[in-house]
Amino acid sequence: MYKVILKDRMSCCNKNQCCQNQVTSNSQDYLVCTCMGVMKSDILEAIDQGADSFEALSEELGVGTGCSTCVEEVQQLLAQKKQKCCSS
């Protein structure tokens, strides 16, 4: 499924432009994965809905399947969310 989407999106995305955390009007939300158009809020929502690993997020949202520049940040968001859940 994501191979078709990835091919289309990668044609307008080069490694130097991917995942540069483009800020939106909501300063709390920003583009984490430029290749797949995934916002921070999308990732956090997927985690809230049960995605509990990078692989699950990648399968559900397609993050990390393009240039892979966003992988580290996605993993950090996942770890932060897990830490908040465990500490509350």
mmCIF file with all atom_site columns, C-alpha atoms in Angstrom:
data_model
loop_
_atom_site.group_PDB
_atom_site.id
_atom_site.type_symbol
_atom_site.label_atom_id
_atom_site.label_alt_id
_atom_site.label_comp_id
_atom_site.label_asym_id
_atom_site.label_entity_id
_atom_site.label_seq_id
_atom_site.pdbx_PDB_ins_code
_atom_site.Cartn_x
_atom_site.Cartn_y
_atom_site.Cartn_z
_atom_site.occupancy
_atom_site.B_iso_or_equiv
_atom_site.pdbx_formal_charge
_atom_site.auth_seq_id
_atom_site.auth_comp_id
_atom_site.auth_asym_id
_atom_site.auth_atom_id
_atom_site.pdbx_PDB_model_num
ATOM 1  C CA . MET A 1 1  ? 0.000  0.000  0.000  1.00 0.00 ? 1  MET A CA 1
ATOM 2  C CA . TYR A 1 2  ? 2.656  2.510  0.997  1.00 0.00 ? 2  TYR A CA 1
ATOM 3  C CA . LYS A 1 3  ? 4.914  1.657  -1.950 1.00 0.00 ? 3  LYS A CA 1
ATOM 4  C CA . VAL A 1 4  ? 2.606  3.520  -4.341 1.00 0.00 ? 4  VAL A CA 1
ATOM 5  C CA . ILE A 1 5  ? 2.222  6.467  -1.974 1.00 0.00 ? 5  ILE A CA 1
ATOM 6  C CA . LEU A 1 6  ? 5.940  6.488  -1.289 1.00 0.00 ? 6  LEU A CA 1
ATOM 7  C CA . LYS A 1 7  ? 6.830  6.564  -4.982 1.00 0.00 ? 7  LYS A CA 1
ATOM 8  C CA . ASP A 1 8  ? 4.557  9.574  -5.549 1.00 0.00 ? 8  ASP A CA 1
ATOM 9  C CA . ARG A 1 9  ? 5.760  11.472 -2.493 1.00 0.00 ? 9  ARG A CA 1
ATOM 10 C CA . MET A 1 10 ? 9.453  10.736 -2.918 1.00 0.00 ? 10 MET A CA 1
ATOM 11 C CA . SER A 1 11 ? 9.401  12.270 -6.386 1.00 0.00 ? 11 SER A CA 1
ATOM 12 C CA . CYS A 1 12 ? 8.942  15.703 -4.800 1.00 0.00 ? 12 CYS A CA 1
ATOM 13 C CA . CYS A 1 13 ? 11.118 15.098 -1.776 1.00 0.00 ? 13 CYS A CA 1
ATOM 14 C CA . ASN A 1 14 ? 14.880 14.898 -1.559 1.00 0.00 ? 14 ASN A CA 1
ATOM 15 C CA . LYS A 1 15 ? 16.905 13.808 1.440  1.00 0.00 ? 15 LYS A CA 1
ATOM 16 C CA . ASN A 1 16 ? 17.947 17.373 2.287  1.00 0.00 ? 16 ASN A CA 1
ATOM 17 C CA . GLN A 1 17 ? 14.342 18.541 2.503  1.00 0.00 ? 17 GLN A CA 1
ATOM 18 C CA . CYS A 1 18 ? 12.756 15.595 4.292  1.00 0.00 ? 18 CYS A CA 1
ATOM 19 C CA . CYS A 1 19 ? 11.584 15.891 7.845  1.00 0.00 ? 19 CYS A CA 1
ATOM 20 C CA . GLN A 1 20 ? 12.733 19.409 8.609  1.00 0.00 ? 20 GLN A CA 1
ATOM 21 C CA . ASN A 1 21 ? 9.985  19.910 11.193 1.00 0.00 ? 21 ASN A CA 1
ATOM 22 C CA . GLN A 1 22 ? 7.948  22.441 9.294  1.00 0.00 ? 22 GLN A CA 1
ATOM 23 C CA . VAL A 1 23 ? 5.872  24.338 11.840 1.00 0.00 ? 23 VAL A CA 1
ATOM 24 C CA . THR A 1 24 ? 2.154  24.756 11.272 1.00 0.00 ? 24 THR A CA 1
ATOM 25 C CA . SER A 1 25 ? -0.162 27.424 12.656 1.00 0.00 ? 25 SER A CA 1
ATOM 26 C CA . ASN A 1 26 ? -0.416 25.338 15.830 1.00 0.00 ? 26 ASN A CA 1
ATOM 27 C CA . SER A 1 27 ? 3.072  25.776 17.290 1.00 0.00 ? 27 SER A CA 1
ATOM 28 C CA . GLN A 1 28 ? 2.733  22.491 19.198 1.00 0.00 ? 28 GLN A CA 1
ATOM 29 C CA . ASP A 1 29 ? 2.229  20.532 15.979 1.00 0.00 ? 29 ASP A CA 1
ATOM 30 C CA . TYR A 1 30 ? 4.694  20.183 13.129 1.00 0.00 ? 30 TYR A CA 1
ATOM 31 C CA . LEU A 1 31 ? 5.559  17.971 10.216 1.00 0.00 ? 31 LEU A CA 1
ATOM 32 C CA . VAL A 1 32 ? 7.735  15.096 11.403 1.00 0.00 ? 32 VAL A CA 1
ATOM 33 C CA . CYS A 1 33 ? 7.789  13.039 8.201  1.00 0.00 ? 33 CYS A CA 1
ATOM 34 C CA . THR A 1 34 ? 7.779  15.196 5.105  1.00 0.00 ? 34 THR A CA 1
ATOM 35 C CA . CYS A 1 35 ? 7.904  12.220 2.747  1.00 0.00 ? 35 CYS A CA 1
ATOM 36 C CA . MET A 1 36 ? 4.604  10.829 4.020  1.00 0.00 ? 36 MET A CA 1
ATOM 37 C CA . GLY A 1 37 ? 3.090  14.087 5.297  1.00 0.00 ? 37 GLY A CA 1
ATOM 38 C CA . VAL A 1 38 ? 2.831  12.892 8.904  1.00 0.00 ? 38 VAL A CA 1
ATOM 39 C CA . MET A 1 39 ? 2.393  15.459 11.655 1.00 0.00 ? 39 MET A CA 1
ATOM 40 C CA . LYS A 1 40 ? 3.497  15.083 15.280 1.00 0.00 ? 40 LYS A CA 1
ATOM 41 C CA . SER A 1 41 ? -0.174 14.989 16.291 1.00 0.00 ? 41 SER A CA 1
ATOM 42 C CA . ASP A 1 42 ? -0.780 12.064 13.906 1.00 0.00 ? 42 ASP A CA 1
ATOM 43 C CA . ILE A 1 43 ? 2.003  10.087 15.573 1.00 0.00 ? 43 ILE A CA 1
ATOM 44 C CA . LEU A 1 44 ? 0.799  10.859 19.097 1.00 0.00 ? 44 LEU A CA 1
ATOM 45 C CA . GLU A 1 45 ? -2.760 9.934  18.157 1.00 0.00 ? 45 GLU A CA 1
ATOM 46 C CA . ALA A 1 46 ? -1.613 6.623  16.669 1.00 0.00 ? 46 ALA A CA 1
ATOM 47 C CA . ILE A 1 47 ? 0.282  5.879  19.893 1.00 0.00 ? 47 ILE A CA 1
ATOM 48 C CA . ASP A 1 48 ? -2.850 6.690  21.908 1.00 0.00 ? 48 ASP A CA 1
ATOM 49 C CA . GLN A 1 49 ? -4.800 4.310  19.648 1.00 0.00 ? 49 GLN A CA 1
ATOM 50 C CA . GLY A 1 50 ? -2.418 1.445  20.444 1.00 0.00 ? 50 GLY A CA 1
ATOM 51 C CA . ALA A 1 51 ? 0.628  1.711  18.174 1.00 0.00 ? 51 ALA A CA 1
ATOM 52 C CA . ASP A 1 52 ? 3.306  0.690  20.668 1.00 0.00 ? 52 ASP A CA 1
ATOM 53 C CA . SER A 1 53 ? 6.407  0.304  18.492 1.00 0.00 ? 53 SER A CA 1
ATOM 54 C CA . PHE A 1 54 ? 8.185  2.039  15.653 1.00 0.00 ? 54 PHE A CA 1
ATOM 55 C CA . GLU A 1 55 ? 7.175  -0.822 13.374 1.00 0.00 ? 55 GLU A CA 1
ATOM 56 C CA . ALA A 1 56 ? 3.500  -0.327 14.246 1.00 0.00 ? 56 ALA A CA 1
ATOM 57 C CA . LEU A 1 57 ? 3.751  3.412  13.570 1.00 0.00 ? 57 LEU A CA 1
ATOM 58 C CA . SER A 1 58 ? 5.555  2.757  10.307 1.00 0.00 ? 58 SER A CA 1
ATOM 59 C CA . GLU A 1 59 ? 2.917  0.274  9.194  1.00 0.00 ? 59 GLU A CA 1
ATOM 60 C CA . GLU A 1 60 ? 0.012  2.520  10.172 1.00 0.00 ? 60 GLU A CA 1
ATOM 61 C CA . LEU A 1 61 ? 1.354  5.916  9.092  1.00 0.00 ? 61 LEU A CA 1
ATOM 62 C CA . GLY A 1 62 ? 4.201  5.117  6.728  1.00 0.00 ? 62 GLY A CA 1
ATOM 63 C CA . VAL A 1 63 ? 6.776  7.009  8.800  1.00 0.00 ? 63 VAL A CA 1
ATOM 64 C CA . GLY A 1 64 ? 10.357 5.996  8.146  1.00 0.00 ? 64 GLY A CA 1
ATOM 65 C CA . THR A 1 65 ? 9.564  4.428  4.774  1.00 0.00 ? 65 THR A CA 1
ATOM 66 C CA . GLY A 1 66 ? 10.882 7.294  2.653  1.00 0.00 ? 66 GLY A CA 1
ATOM 67 C CA . CYS A 1 67 ? 14.199 9.003  3.252  1.00 0.00 ? 67 CYS A CA 1
ATOM 68 C CA . SER A 1 68 ? 14.152 7.714  6.880  1.00 0.00 ? 68 SER A CA 1
ATOM 69 C CA . THR A 1 69 ? 15.369 11.021 8.310  1.00 0.00 ? 69 THR A CA 1
ATOM 70 C CA . CYS A 1 70 ? 12.396 11.038 10.714 1.00 0.00 ? 70 CYS A CA 1
ATOM 71 C CA . VAL A 1 71 ? 13.144 7.647  12.298 1.00 0.00 ? 71 VAL A CA 1
ATOM 72 C CA . GLU A 1 72 ? 15.025 9.030  15.305 1.00 0.00 ? 72 GLU A CA 1
ATOM 73 C CA . GLU A 1 73 ? 12.377 11.639 16.089 1.00 0.00 ? 73 GLU A CA 1
ATOM 74 C CA . VAL A 1 74 ? 9.532  9.138  15.758 1.00 0.00 ? 74 VAL A CA 1
ATOM 75 C CA . GLN A 1 75 ? 11.350 6.821  18.168 1.00 0.00 ? 75 GLN A CA 1
ATOM 76 C CA . GLN A 1 76 ? 11.844 9.729  20.593 1.00 0.00 ? 76 GLN A CA 1
ATOM 77 C CA . LEU A 1 77 ? 8.145  10.640 20.468 1.00 0.00 ? 77 LEU A CA 1
ATOM 78 C CA . LEU A 1 78 ? 7.255  7.012  21.146 1.00 0.00 ? 78 LEU A CA 1
ATOM 79 C CA . ALA A 1 79 ? 9.671  6.812  24.086 1.00 0.00 ? 79 ALA A CA 1
ATOM 80 C CA . GLN A 1 80 ? 8.415  10.101 25.557 1.00 0.00 ? 80 GLN A CA 1
ATOM 81 C CA . LYS A 1 81 ? 4.809  8.979  25.278 1.00 0.00 ? 81 LYS A CA 1
ATOM 82 C CA . LYS A 1 82 ? 5.606  5.618  26.905 1.00 0.00 ? 82 LYS A CA 1
ATOM 83 C CA . GLN A 1 83 ? 7.491  7.386  29.703 1.00 0.00 ? 83 GLN A CA 1
ATOM 84 C CA . LYS A 1 84 ? 4.527  9.699  30.383 1.00 0.00 ? 84 LYS A CA 1
ATOM 85 C CA . CYS A 1 85 ? 2.162  6.731  30.504 1.00 0.00 ? 85 CYS A CA 1
ATOM 86 C CA . CYS A 1 86 ? 4.382  4.815  32.902 1.00 0.00 ? 86 CYS A CA 1
ATOM 87 C CA . SER A 1 87 ? 4.962  7.758  35.237 1.00 0.00 ? 87 SER A CA 1
ATOM 88 C CA . SER A 1 88 ? 1.289  8.675  35.643 1.00 0.00 ? 88 SER A CA 1
#
